[in-house]
Amino acid sequence: MGRTIGIDLGTTNSCIAFSDGGHPTVIQSKSGSRVMPSVVAFSAKGERLVGLVARRQAITNPKNTVNSIKRLMGRRFAEVAKHVDDVSYEIVENSNGDAAVRIMDRVYTPPEISAIILQQLKLTAEEFLGEEVTDAVITVPAYFNEVQRQATKAAGKIAGFKVRRVLNEPTAAALAFIEPDGRKKLVVYDFGGGTFDVSVLQVIDGVFEVKATLGDTDLGGDDLDTKLVHWIMSEFKSETGIDLTQDSIAPQRVREAAERAKCELSMTMETDINLPFIATGESGPVHLEITITRKLFEELASELIKKTIPLCKAAVEDADMKIEDIDHVVLVGGSTRIPMVQKLVEEFFQRKPAQSVNPDEVVALGAAMEGSVLTGQRKDLVLIDVTPLTLGVETLGGVMAPIIQRNSPVPTRNSRIFTTASDNQSVVGVHVAQGERDIIDGNRSLGTFELRGIASAKRGEPRIEVVFEIDASGILSVSARDTTTGQEQSIKVNPSGGLSGSDIERLRREAAANADADKIRMKFVALRNEADEVIYRASKSLKIAREELDKESWEELDNENKNLKAIRDGEDALALEKAIDTVRNLNSSVSKLVEVFESDEDGATSEFLSSFEKIEEGESKE
């Protein structure tokens, strides 16, 4: 068994960490990056791009670039329909009514796209650690329902992981933030790219107990970006009469600029957006130039940000605590860098939030710590999480009968006795749902199954025991048993909102088959990046050398640099490696000559070299 790593599979960015002796460390990519954009793209050549390289080409290839896929995980198309216009790619409804993505005439489920991200994280971890990585703890928003958790677990399986646990993000953050000794009460305020969660925890001598959790899976940094994007395009239309929404590329350029402006406004009071040639008007090219102030952004985002406070209030009340009972408030997620968010949190909780953790990394670090608990490295931690939403079954009249109440500690098991609705009924249908509504239609359906072979009897006489069981990952199993005949039937929640077990296995094999191709592709990406750096340095040296040295001193470097430029985008890795080494070595020699000439103010070196050339010339004549 390989090492267990912790993965924060984020809406905007993802992060991975490992634990060495119980102490977690973030895993860096070869470029030194500690987070990876959660972006997947498909090039015109059919290449699969992941992370930073995918995000960089998003403007020129918007329809084939997928971001924020986490918002679609395990969700019905009807649930996410309002987000369809907020993305450049096509969100479609598959045969099961679930949300999916159409790219180049192929429909991908959200777990498939997420698996591509996870597979890249797996490669990064294996390169960093120098060993195979097989096991993972993957985090999810605390308010994810059972289908969304199963979809995340399915994505992990497709990517080649044994998913040891699906862990709530706020809980992971608490594990990484606080020392386990003593008694403390804390709130984790998690405002990420796609979701918001708040969890209230109590820590007593290494036992981390989640007392309550609430959230909104439709509230995140993406929504703040959308508010700003709509305002920018509305202002542009009012000034120029041009509707940028009708363009295929312009909205993506505006969204990228808006996201960047949002980040800059966390550090400055105003920022400029300049997008040249954004459109074409009657008199020619039109540029977008606009100044965004922090005050304007806060006015646009205020309504959304303030929606988090009632959830915080309700979570504290559900935990049977008061505001003054809270010892620490931990901020998680990139959106918590926004000054207005920090101010609102401080005002509500009457204390400054902790600033000692990196909101982009703390969840992955906590997941790695949980991995160390599961592998026995840490024996001083015990985690008691809760299920975020009520679970139950449909009864006569479409009424929801709760079996496990929200905020129940997990793992847990509970049961209720039901009976038949008509005489001599031999079959009952069990419809499992999750949510807080009394009517079943207002909740999320998780699955149905039938219990057959019920003993013949008058209505109300049979005793049918329905058992709900949730494991430590929050994954639900349901069974029903006729206590008279012993007949039993059970289900697990559909693992990925439409993917069967055979589908997951098929996709896992495909992902494994693509792994070698991905490694080769990543090698070329690294080589081409290296080539770009070498070409840049050589060109810089050549510029100086042409002014100060004779042609014979730099001509070979010039030729080899041109050759490297010509083969940079080729498919011959050996030739590319050889060309890089050749240019690097020649550039080193030319750079040394340049240094000698620049430091030789009295010309002595020039005379020496001239004499050396004469002697060499004379020797050659002899």
C-alpha positions as CSV (number, residue, x, y, z in Angstrom):
1,M,0.0,0.0,0.0
2,G,1.3,3.4,-1.0
3,R,1.2,6.6,1.0
4,T,-2.1,8.3,1.9
5,I,-2.3,11.9,0.8
6,G,-4.7,14.7,1.5
7,I,-6.5,16.4,-1.3
8,D,-8.5,19.6,-1.3
9,L,-10.5,19.3,-4.5
10,G,-11.5,22.9,-4.9
11,T,-13.9,24.8,-7.2
12,T,-11.2,27.2,-8.3
13,N,-7.9,25.7,-7.1
14,S,-6.9,22.3,-5.7
15,C,-4.1,21.5,-3.2
16,I,-2.4,18.3,-2.1
17,A,-0.5,17.5,1.1
18,F,1.2,14.5,2.7
19,S,2.0,13.7,6.3
20,D,5.5,12.6,7.4
21,G,5.5,11.4,11.0
22,G,2.1,13.0,11.6
23,H,3.2,16.5,10.4
24,P,1.5,17.6,7.2
25,T,3.3,19.4,4.3
26,V,2.0,20.9,1.1
27,I,3.2,19.1,-2.1
28,Q,4.6,21.5,-4.7
29,S,4.7,21.1,-8.4
30,K,7.9,21.1,-10.4
31,S,7.4,24.8,-11.0
32,G,7.1,25.5,-7.3
33,S,3.4,26.1,-7.3
34,R,1.5,25.1,-4.1
35,V,-2.0,25.1,-5.6
36,M,-3.2,24.0,-9.1
37,P,-6.1,25.6,-10.9
38,S,-9.1,23.2,-11.1
39,V,-9.3,23.6,-14.9
40,V,-9.5,21.0,-17.6
41,A,-9.2,21.8,-21.3
42,F,-9.2,19.9,-24.6
43,S,-7.1,21.3,-27.4
44,A,-7.9,21.2,-31.1
45,K,-5.3,18.3,-31.4
46,G,-7.3,16.3,-28.9
47,E,-4.7,16.9,-26.1
48,R,-6.0,17.0,-22.5
49,L,-4.6,20.0,-20.6
50,V,-4.9,20.4,-16.8
51,G,-4.2,23.1,-14.3
52,L,-2.2,26.2,-15.2
53,V,-1.7,25.3,-18.9
54,A,-5.4,24.8,-19.2
55,R,-6.3,28.1,-17.6
56,R,-3.7,30.0,-19.8
57,Q,-5.4,29.0,-23.0
58,A,-9.0,29.5,-21.7
59,I,-9.5,32.8,-23.5
60,T,-8.7,31.4,-27.0
61,N,-10.4,28.1,-26.4
62,P,-13.4,28.9,-24.1
63,K,-15.9,26.3,-25.3
64,N,-13.5,23.5,-24.6
65,T,-12.2,24.7,-21.3
66,V,-14.0,23.5,-18.1
67,N,-13.7,25.3,-14.8
68,S,-15.8,25.2,-11.6
69,I,-16.9,21.6,-12.3
70,K,-17.3,21.1,-8.6
71,R,-20.6,23.0,-8.8
72,L,-22.0,20.3,-11.0
73,M,-21.0,17.3,-8.9
74,G,-23.9,15.0,-8.2
75,R,-26.5,17.6,-9.2
76,R,-29.6,17.6,-11.4
77,F,-29.5,19.8,-14.5
78,A,-32.5,21.7,-13.1
79,E,-30.5,22.6,-10.0
80,V,-27.7,24.2,-11.9
81,A,-29.6,25.7,-14.8
82,K,-29.0,29.2,-13.5
83,H,-25.3,28.7,-13.9
84,V,-25.5,27.8,-17.6
85,D,-24.9,31.3,-18.8
86,D,-22.1,31.9,-16.3
87,V,-19.7,29.5,-18.0
88,S,-18.3,29.4,-21.5
89,Y,-18.6,25.6,-22.0
90,E,-21.9,23.8,-22.6
91,I,-23.8,22.3,-19.6
92,V,-26.3,19.7,-20.8
93,E,-28.8,17.3,-19.2
94,N,-28.0,13.7,-19.6
95,S,-30.5,10.8,-19.9
96,N,-30.8,10.6,-16.1
97,G,-31.6,14.3,-15.7
98,D,-28.2,15.0,-14.2
99,A,-25.9,17.9,-15.2
100,A,-23.1,17.1,-17.5
101,V,-20.7,18.8,-19.9
102,R,-20.5,18.6,-23.7
103,I,-17.0,19.0,-25.1
104,M,-16.2,18.3,-28.8
105,D,-19.4,16.2,-29.3
106,R,-18.7,14.0,-26.2
107,V,-20.6,14.3,-23.0
108,Y,-18.6,14.1,-19.8
109,T,-20.0,13.6,-16.3
110,P,-18.7,15.9,-13.6
111,P,-16.9,13.0,-11.9
112,E,-15.0,12.3,-15.1
113,I,-13.8,15.9,-15.3
114,S,-12.9,15.9,-11.6
115,A,-11.0,12.6,-12.1
116,I,-8.8,14.3,-14.7
117,I,-7.9,16.9,-12.1
118,L,-7.3,14.3,-9.4
119,Q,-5.2,12.2,-11.8
120,Q,-2.9,15.2,-12.4
121,L,-2.6,15.8,-8.7
122,K,-1.7,12.1,-8.3
123,L,1.1,12.5,-10.9
124,T,2.4,15.6,-9.1
125,A,2.4,13.8,-5.7
126,E,4.2,10.8,-7.2
127,E,6.9,13.0,-8.8
128,F,7.4,15.0,-5.6
129,L,7.5,11.9,-3.3
130,G,9.3,9.6,-5.7
131,E,6.9,6.7,-5.0
132,E,3.5,5.4,-6.0
133,V,0.5,7.1,-4.4
134,T,-2.5,4.9,-4.0
135,D,-4.6,6.1,-1.1
136,A,-6.2,9.5,-0.5
137,V,-8.5,11.5,1.8
138,I,-10.5,13.8,-0.3
139,T,-12.4,16.8,1.1
140,V,-15.8,18.1,0.2
141,P,-18.0,21.0,1.4
142,A,-19.7,20.2,4.7
143,Y,-23.1,20.8,3.1
144,F,-22.6,18.3,0.2
145,N,-25.4,15.8,0.1
146,E,-25.0,12.0,-0.2
147,V,-25.0,12.0,-4.0
148,Q,-22.4,14.7,-4.2
149,R,-20.2,12.8,-1.7
150,Q,-20.6,9.6,-3.7
151,A,-19.8,11.5,-6.9
152,T,-16.6,12.8,-5.4
153,K,-15.7,9.3,-4.2
154,A,-16.4,8.0,-7.7
155,A,-14.0,10.7,-9.2
156,G,-11.3,9.5,-6.8
157,K,-11.8,5.8,-7.9
158,I,-11.7,6.8,-11.6
159,A,-8.4,8.6,-11.0
160,G,-6.9,5.5,-9.5
161,F,-7.2,6.3,-5.8
162,K,-8.4,4.2,-3.0
163,V,-10.5,6.8,-1.2
164,R,-9.9,6.2,2.5
165,R,-12.3,8.9,3.6
166,V,-14.5,11.8,2.2
167,L,-13.8,14.5,4.8
168,N,-15.7,17.8,5.3
169,E,-13.6,20.8,4.4
170,P,-14.3,22.8,7.6
171,T,-13.4,19.8,9.7
172,A,-10.2,19.3,7.9
173,A,-9.3,23.0,8.4
174,A,-9.9,22.6,12.2
175,L,-7.6,19.6,12.3
176,A,-4.8,21.6,10.7
177,F,-5.4,24.8,12.7
178,I,-5.6,23.9,16.3
179,E,-3.5,21.9,18.7
180,P,-5.5,18.9,20.1
181,D,-4.7,19.4,23.8
182,G,-7.1,21.3,26.1
183,R,-10.7,22.4,25.6
184,K,-11.5,24.8,22.8
185,K,-14.6,25.8,20.8
186,L,-14.1,27.1,17.3
187,V,-16.0,28.1,14.2
188,V,-14.7,27.4,10.7
189,Y,-16.0,29.9,8.1
190,D,-15.3,28.4,4.7
191,F,-16.1,30.7,1.8
192,G,-14.6,29.1,-1.3
193,G,-14.9,29.5,-5.1
194,G,-18.2,27.6,-5.4
195,T,-19.7,27.0,-2.0
196,F,-20.0,28.4,1.5
197,D,-19.9,26.3,4.8
198,V,-19.8,27.1,8.4
199,S,-19.1,24.5,11.1
200,V,-19.0,24.8,14.9
201,L,-16.6,22.4,16.6
202,Q,-15.6,21.5,20.1
203,V,-12.1,20.1,20.8
204,I,-11.4,18.3,24.1
205,D,-8.0,16.6,24.5
206,G,-7.7,15.4,20.9
207,V,-11.3,14.7,20.3
208,F,-12.6,16.9,17.4
209,E,-16.4,16.9,17.6
210,V,-18.4,18.8,15.0
211,K,-21.5,20.1,16.8
212,A,-23.3,21.7,13.9
213,T,-22.8,22.6,10.2
214,L,-24.7,24.7,7.7
215,G,-24.0,26.0,4.2
216,D,-25.0,27.0,0.7
217,T,-23.8,25.0,-2.2
218,D,-24.8,27.9,-4.6
219,L,-22.8,30.7,-2.9
220,G,-19.1,31.3,-3.6
221,G,-16.4,33.4,-5.2
222,D,-17.7,32.5,-8.7
223,D,-20.9,34.4,-7.8
224,L,-19.0,37.5,-6.8
225,D,-17.1,37.3,-10.1
226,T,-20.4,37.0,-12.0
227,K,-21.8,40.1,-10.3
228,L,-18.8,42.1,-11.4
229,V,-18.8,40.6,-14.9
230,H,-22.5,41.6,-15.4
231,W,-21.8,45.1,-14.2
232,I,-18.7,45.6,-16.5
233,M,-20.6,44.3,-19.6
234,S,-23.6,46.4,-18.7
235,E,-21.5,49.6,-18.4
236,F,-19.7,48.8,-21.6
237,K,-23.0,48.3,-23.5
238,S,-24.4,51.6,-22.1
239,E,-21.3,53.5,-23.3
240,T,-20.7,51.8,-26.7
241,G,-24.0,50.1,-27.5
242,I,-22.1,46.8,-28.0
243,D,-23.4,43.6,-26.3
244,L,-20.4,41.5,-25.3
245,T,-22.6,38.5,-24.4
246,Q,-23.0,37.9,-28.1
247,D,-19.3,37.3,-28.6
248,S,-17.7,33.9,-28.1
249,I,-14.5,35.1,-26.6
250,A,-15.1,38.5,-25.0
251,P,-17.1,37.2,-22.0
252,Q,-14.2,34.9,-21.0
253,R,-11.8,37.8,-21.3
254,V,-14.0,40.0,-19.1
255,R,-14.4,37.2,-16.5
256,E,-10.7,36.6,-16.2
257,A,-10.1,40.4,-15.8
258,A,-12.9,40.6,-13.2
259,E,-11.5,37.7,-11.2
260,R,-8.1,39.4,-11.2
261,A,-9.6,42.8,-10.2
262,K,-11.5,41.1,-7.3
263,C,-8.2,39.7,-6.0
264,E,-6.4,43.1,-6.5
265,L,-9.1,45.0,-4.6
266,S,-8.3,42.9,-1.5
267,M,-5.0,44.8,-1.4
268,T,-5.7,48.1,-3.1
269,M,-8.6,50.6,-3.0
270,E,-9.0,50.6,-6.8
271,T,-7.8,48.9,-9.9
272,D,-8.0,49.3,-13.7
273,I,-9.3,46.9,-16.2
274,N,-7.9,47.4,-19.7
275,L,-8.9,45.0,-22.5
276,P,-7.8,46.2,-25.9
277,F,-9.7,45.2,-29.0
278,I,-12.5,43.6,-27.0
279,A,-15.0,44.3,-29.8
280,T,-15.4,46.0,-33.2
281,G,-17.7,49.0,-33.7
282,E,-18.7,51.0,-36.7
283,S,-15.5,53.1,-36.6
284,G,-13.2,50.1,-35.9
285,P,-11.7,48.3,-32.9
286,V,-13.2,49.2,-29.5
287,H,-11.3,48.9,-26.2
288,L,-12.6,48.3,-22.7
289,E,-11.1,50.6,-20.1
290,I,-12.7,50.9,-16.7
291,T,-11.7,51.6,-13.1
292,I,-13.2,49.5,-10.3
293,T,-13.1,50.8,-6.8
294,R,-13.3,48.6,-3.7
295,K,-16.4,50.5,-2.6
296,L,-18.1,49.7,-5.9
297,F,-17.2,46.0,-5.7
298,E,-18.5,45.8,-2.1
299,E,-21.8,47.3,-3.2
300,L,-22.1,44.7,-5.9
301,A,-21.1,41.8,-3.7
302,S,-22.7,43.0,-0.4
303,E,-26.0,41.1,-0.8
304,L,-24.2,37.8,-1.4
305,I,-21.6,38.1,1.3
306,K,-24.2,39.1,3.9
307,K,-26.1,35.9,3.2
308,T,-23.4,34.0,5.1
309,I,-24.1,35.7,8.4
310,P,-27.6,34.2,9.1
311,L,-26.1,30.7,8.4
312,C,-23.4,31.4,11.0
313,K,-26.0,32.5,13.5
314,A,-28.1,29.4,12.9
315,A,-25.0,27.1,13.1
316,V,-24.0,28.5,16.5
317,E,-27.6,28.1,17.8
318,D,-27.7,24.5,16.4
319,A,-24.5,23.8,18.4
320,D,-26.3,25.0,21.5
321,M,-23.7,27.7,22.0
322,K,-23.5,31.5,22.3
323,I,-21.2,33.8,20.4
324,E,-19.2,34.5,23.5
325,D,-18.5,30.8,23.9
326,I,-16.4,30.7,20.7
327,D,-12.6,30.8,21.3
328,H,-11.4,30.9,17.6
329,V,-12.8,31.8,14.2
330,V,-10.9,30.2,11.3
331,L,-11.2,31.6,7.7
332,V,-10.9,29.1,4.9
333,G,-11.2,29.6,1.1
334,G,-9.9,32.3,-1.2
335,S,-13.0,34.5,-0.8
336,T,-12.1,35.1,2.9
337,R,-9.3,37.4,1.7
338,I,-11.9,40.0,0.8
339,P,-11.8,42.8,3.4
340,M,-15.5,43.1,3.6
341,V,-15.8,39.4,4.4
342,Q,-13.2,39.7,7.2
343,K,-15.0,42.7,8.6
344,L,-18.4,41.1,8.7
345,V,-17.1,38.0,10.3
346,E,-15.2,40.0,13.0
347,E,-18.3,42.1,13.7
348,F,-20.6,39.1,14.1
349,F,-18.3,36.9,16.2
350,Q,-16.9,39.9,18.1
351,R,-13.3,38.8,17.6
352,K,-10.7,39.0,15.0
353,P,-10.5,35.8,12.8
354,A,-7.3,33.8,13.0
355,Q,-4.7,34.9,10.5
356,S,-2.2,32.2,11.1
357,V,-3.4,29.8,8.4
358,N,-3.2,30.0,4.6
359,P,-6.9,29.7,3.5
360,D,-5.8,28.0,0.3
361,E,-3.8,25.3,1.9
362,V,-5.2,24.6,5.4
363,V,-7.9,22.1,4.1
364,A,-5.3,19.9,2.3
365,L,-3.1,20.0,5.3
366,G,-6.0,18.8,7.5
367,A,-6.9,16.1,5.0
368,A,-3.3,14.9,5.2
369,M,-3.5,14.8,9.0
370,E,-6.6,12.7,8.8
371,G,-4.6,10.4,6.5
372,S,-2.0,10.1,9.2
373,V,-4.7,9.1,11.7
374,L,-6.1,6.4,9.3
375,T,-2.6,5.0,8.7
376,G,-1.7,5.0,12.4
377,Q,0.9,7.8,12.4
378,R,-1.2,9.9,14.7
379,K,-3.0,8.2,17.6
380,D,-3.8,11.4,19.6
381,L,-6.7,12.5,17.3
382,V,-10.3,11.4,17.2
383,L,-12.7,13.0,14.7
384,I,-16.4,13.0,15.2
385,D,-18.2,14.6,12.2
386,V,-21.9,15.1,11.5
387,T,-24.3,14.6,8.6
388,P,-25.4,18.0,7.3
389,L,-28.9,17.2,6.2
390,T,-31.8,15.1,7.4
391,L,-32.3,11.7,5.8
392,G,-35.6,9.8,5.6
393,V,-38.1,7.9,3.4
394,E,-41.3,8.7,1.7
395,T,-44.5,7.6,3.4
396,L,-48.2,7.7,2.4
397,G,-49.2,11.0,0.9
398,G,-45.7,12.0,-0.1
399,V,-44.6,12.9,3.4
400,M,-41.0,12.7,4.4
401,A,-40.4,10.5,7.5
402,P,-37.0,11.4,9.0
403,I,-34.7,8.5,10.2
404,I,-31.4,10.3,10.7
405,Q,-31.7,14.0,11.7
406,R,-29.2,16.6,10.5
407,N,-26.2,17.3,12.6
408,S,-26.2,13.7,13.9
409,P,-22.7,12.4,14.6
410,V,-21.2,10.0,12.1
411,P,-20.6,7.1,11.7
412,T,-24.2,6.4,12.8
413,R,-27.0,3.9,12.4
414,N,-30.7,4.4,13.0
415,S,-33.9,2.6,12.1
416,R,-37.7,3.0,12.1
417,I,-40.6,0.5,11.8
418,F,-43.1,1.0,9.0
419,T,-46.0,-1.0,7.7
420,T,-48.2,-1.6,4.6
421,A,-50.8,0.7,3.2
422,S,-53.2,-1.9,1.8
423,D,-54.4,-5.5,2.6
424,N,-52.2,-8.4,1.4
425,Q,-49.6,-6.0,0.1
426,S,-46.5,-8.1,-0.9
427,V,-44.3,-5.3,-2.2
428,V,-43.3,-2.0,-0.7
429,G,-41.3,0.7,-2.4
430,V,-38.7,2.5,-0.4
431,H,-37.9,6.0,-1.6
432,V,-34.9,7.6,0.1
433,A,-34.5,11.4,0.3
434,Q,-32.4,14.0,2.0
435,G,-33.4,17.5,3.0
436,E,-35.3,19.6,5.5
437,R,-38.8,19.8,3.9
438,D,-41.8,17.9,5.3
439,I,-43.0,17.1,1.8
440,I,-40.8,14.6,-0.1
441,D,-40.9,16.6,-3.4
442,G,-39.1,19.5,-1.7
443,N,-36.1,17.3,-0.9
444,R,-33.3,15.6,-2.9
445,S,-34.2,12.1,-4.0
446,L,-31.3,9.7,-3.4
447,G,-32.7,6.5,-4.7
448,T,-35.5,3.9,-4.6
449,F,-35.7,0.2,-4.2
450,E,-38.4,-2.5,-3.6
451,L,-38.8,-5.0,-0.8
452,R,-40.7,-8.1,-2.1
453,G,-42.0,-11.2,-0.4
454,I,-43.9,-9.5,2.4
455,A,-46.1,-11.9,4.3
456,S,-49.8,-11.7,3.4
457,A,-51.6,-9.7,6.1
458,K,-54.1,-6.9,6.6
459,R,-52.8,-3.4,6.2
460,G,-51.0,-2.1,9.2
461,E,-50.0,-5.5,10.5
462,P,-46.6,-6.2,8.8
463,R,-43.6,-4.8,10.5
464,I,-41.0,-3.5,8.1
465,E,-37.7,-2.2,9.6
466,V,-35.9,0.4,7.6
467,V,-32.3,0.9,8.6
468,F,-30.1,3.9,7.6
469,E,-26.3,3.6,8.1
470,I,-23.7,6.3,7.4
471,D,-20.0,5.5,7.5
472,A,-17.2,7.8,8.5
473,S,-17.1,9.4,5.0
474,G,-20.8,10.3,5.2
475,I,-21.7,7.6,2.7
476,L,-25.2,6.2,3.2
477,S,-26.5,2.6,3.0
478,V,-30.2,1.8,3.4
479,S,-31.9,-1.5,4.0
480,A,-35.4,-2.7,4.6
481,R,-36.4,-6.0,6.2
482,D,-39.8,-7.7,6.8
483,T,-39.4,-8.8,10.5
484,T,-41.9,-11.7,9.9
485,T,-40.4,-13.4,6.8
486,G,-36.8,-12.1,7.1
487,Q,-36.9,-10.9,3.5
488,E,-34.4,-8.0,3.1
489,Q,-33.3,-5.6,0.4
490,S,-30.7,-2.8,0.4
491,I,-29.1,-0.1,-1.7
492,K,-26.3,2.4,-1.6
493,V,-26.9,5.9,-2.9
494,N,-26.2,6.1,-6.6
495,P,-22.4,6.6,-6.6
496,S,-22.2,9.5,-9.0
497,G,-25.5,10.7,-10.1
498,G,-25.7,8.5,-13.1
499,L,-22.5,6.4,-13.2
500,S,-22.9,2.7,-12.4
501,G,-20.2,0.6,-10.7
502,S,-19.2,-0.8,-14.2
503,D,-19.1,2.7,-15.6
504,I,-16.7,3.8,-12.8
505,E,-14.5,0.7,-13.4
506,R,-14.4,1.4,-17.2
507,L,-13.5,5.0,-16.7
508,R,-10.8,4.0,-14.2
509,R,-9.2,1.7,-16.8
510,E,-9.4,4.5,-19.4
511,A,-7.8,6.9,-16.9
512,A,-5.0,4.4,-16.1
513,A,-4.4,3.9,-19.8
514,N,-4.2,7.7,-20.3
515,A,-1.8,8.0,-17.4
516,D,1.3,7.1,-19.4
517,A,0.2,9.4,-22.2
518,D,-0.3,12.2,-19.7
519,K,3.2,11.6,-18.2
520,I,4.7,11.9,-21.7
521,R,2.6,15.0,-22.4
522,M,3.7,16.6,-19.1
523,K,7.4,15.8,-20.0
524,F,6.9,17.7,-23.2
525,V,5.3,20.6,-21.3
526,A,8.3,20.7,-19.0
527,L,10.8,20.5,-21.8
528,R,9.0,23.3,-23.8
529,N,9.0,25.5,-20.8
530,E,12.7,24.8,-20.3
531,A,13.3,25.5,-24.0
532,D,11.5,28.9,-23.7
533,E,13.7,29.8,-20.8
534,V,16.9,28.8,-22.6
535,I,15.8,30.6,-25.8
536,Y,15.1,33.7,-23.8
537,R,18.5,33.7,-22.0
538,A,20.4,32.9,-25.3
539,S,18.6,35.7,-27.1
540,K,19.5,38.1,-24.3
541,S,23.2,37.1,-24.5
542,L,23.2,37.3,-28.3
543,K,21.9,40.9,-28.2
544,I,24.9,41.9,-26.2
545,A,27.4,39.6,-28.0
546,R,26.6,41.1,-31.4
547,E,27.6,44.5,-30.1
548,E,30.8,43.5,-28.3
549,L,32.2,40.3,-29.9
550,D,33.1,39.2,-33.4
551,K,30.7,37.1,-35.3
552,E,32.7,33.9,-34.9
553,S,32.2,34.1,-31.2
554,W,28.4,34.0,-31.3
555,E,27.5,32.6,-34.7
556,E,27.2,29.0,-33.5
557,L,25.0,30.0,-30.6
558,D,22.8,32.0,-32.9
559,N,22.4,29.0,-35.3
560,E,21.7,26.5,-32.5
561,N,19.2,28.9,-30.9
562,K,17.3,29.1,-34.2
563,N,17.3,25.3,-34.4
564,L,15.9,25.1,-30.9
565,K,13.1,27.5,-31.8
566,A,12.3,25.4,-34.9
567,I,12.0,22.1,-33.0
568,R,10.5,23.4,-29.8
569,D,6.9,22.3,-30.7
570,G,8.0,19.0,-32.3
571,E,7.4,15.5,-30.9
572,D,11.1,14.3,-30.6
573,A,11.9,14.6,-26.9
574,L,15.5,13.4,-27.3
575,A,16.2,15.9,-30.0
576,L,14.7,18.7,-27.9
577,E,16.7,17.7,-24.8
578,K,19.9,17.6,-26.9
579,A,19.1,21.0,-28.4
580,I,18.4,22.6,-25.0
581,D,21.7,21.3,-23.6
582,T,23.6,22.5,-26.7
583,V,22.2,26.0,-26.5
584,R,22.6,26.2,-22.7
585,N,26.3,25.2,-23.0
586,L,27.0,27.5,-25.9
587,N,25.2,30.3,-24.1
588,S,27.4,29.8,-21.0
589,S,30.6,30.1,-23.1
590,V,29.3,33.3,-24.9
591,S,28.2,34.8,-21.6
592,K,31.6,34.3,-20.1
593,L,33.3,36.0,-23.1
594,V,30.8,38.9,-22.7
595,E,31.7,39.2,-19.0
596,V,35.4,39.2,-19.8
597,F,35.0,42.0,-22.3
598,E,32.7,44.1,-20.1
599,S,35.1,43.9,-17.2
600,D,38.2,44.6,-19.3
601,E,38.4,48.4,-19.2
602,D,42.0,48.8,-20.4
603,G,41.8,46.4,-23.3
604,A,44.5,44.0,-22.0
605,T,42.3,41.0,-22.5
606,S,41.6,42.1,-26.0
607,E,45.3,42.4,-26.8
608,F,45.9,39.0,-25.2
609,L,43.2,37.4,-27.3
610,S,44.4,39.1,-30.4
611,S,48.0,37.8,-29.7
612,F,46.6,34.3,-28.9
613,E,44.8,34.3,-32.3
614,K,48.0,35.3,-34.0
615,I,50.0,32.6,-32.3
616,E,47.3,30.1,-33.1
617,E,47.3,31.3,-36.6
618,G,51.1,31.0,-36.8
619,E,51.0,27.5,-35.4
620,S,48.4,26.5,-37.9
621,K,50.7,27.9,-40.7
622,E,53.6,25.8,-39.5
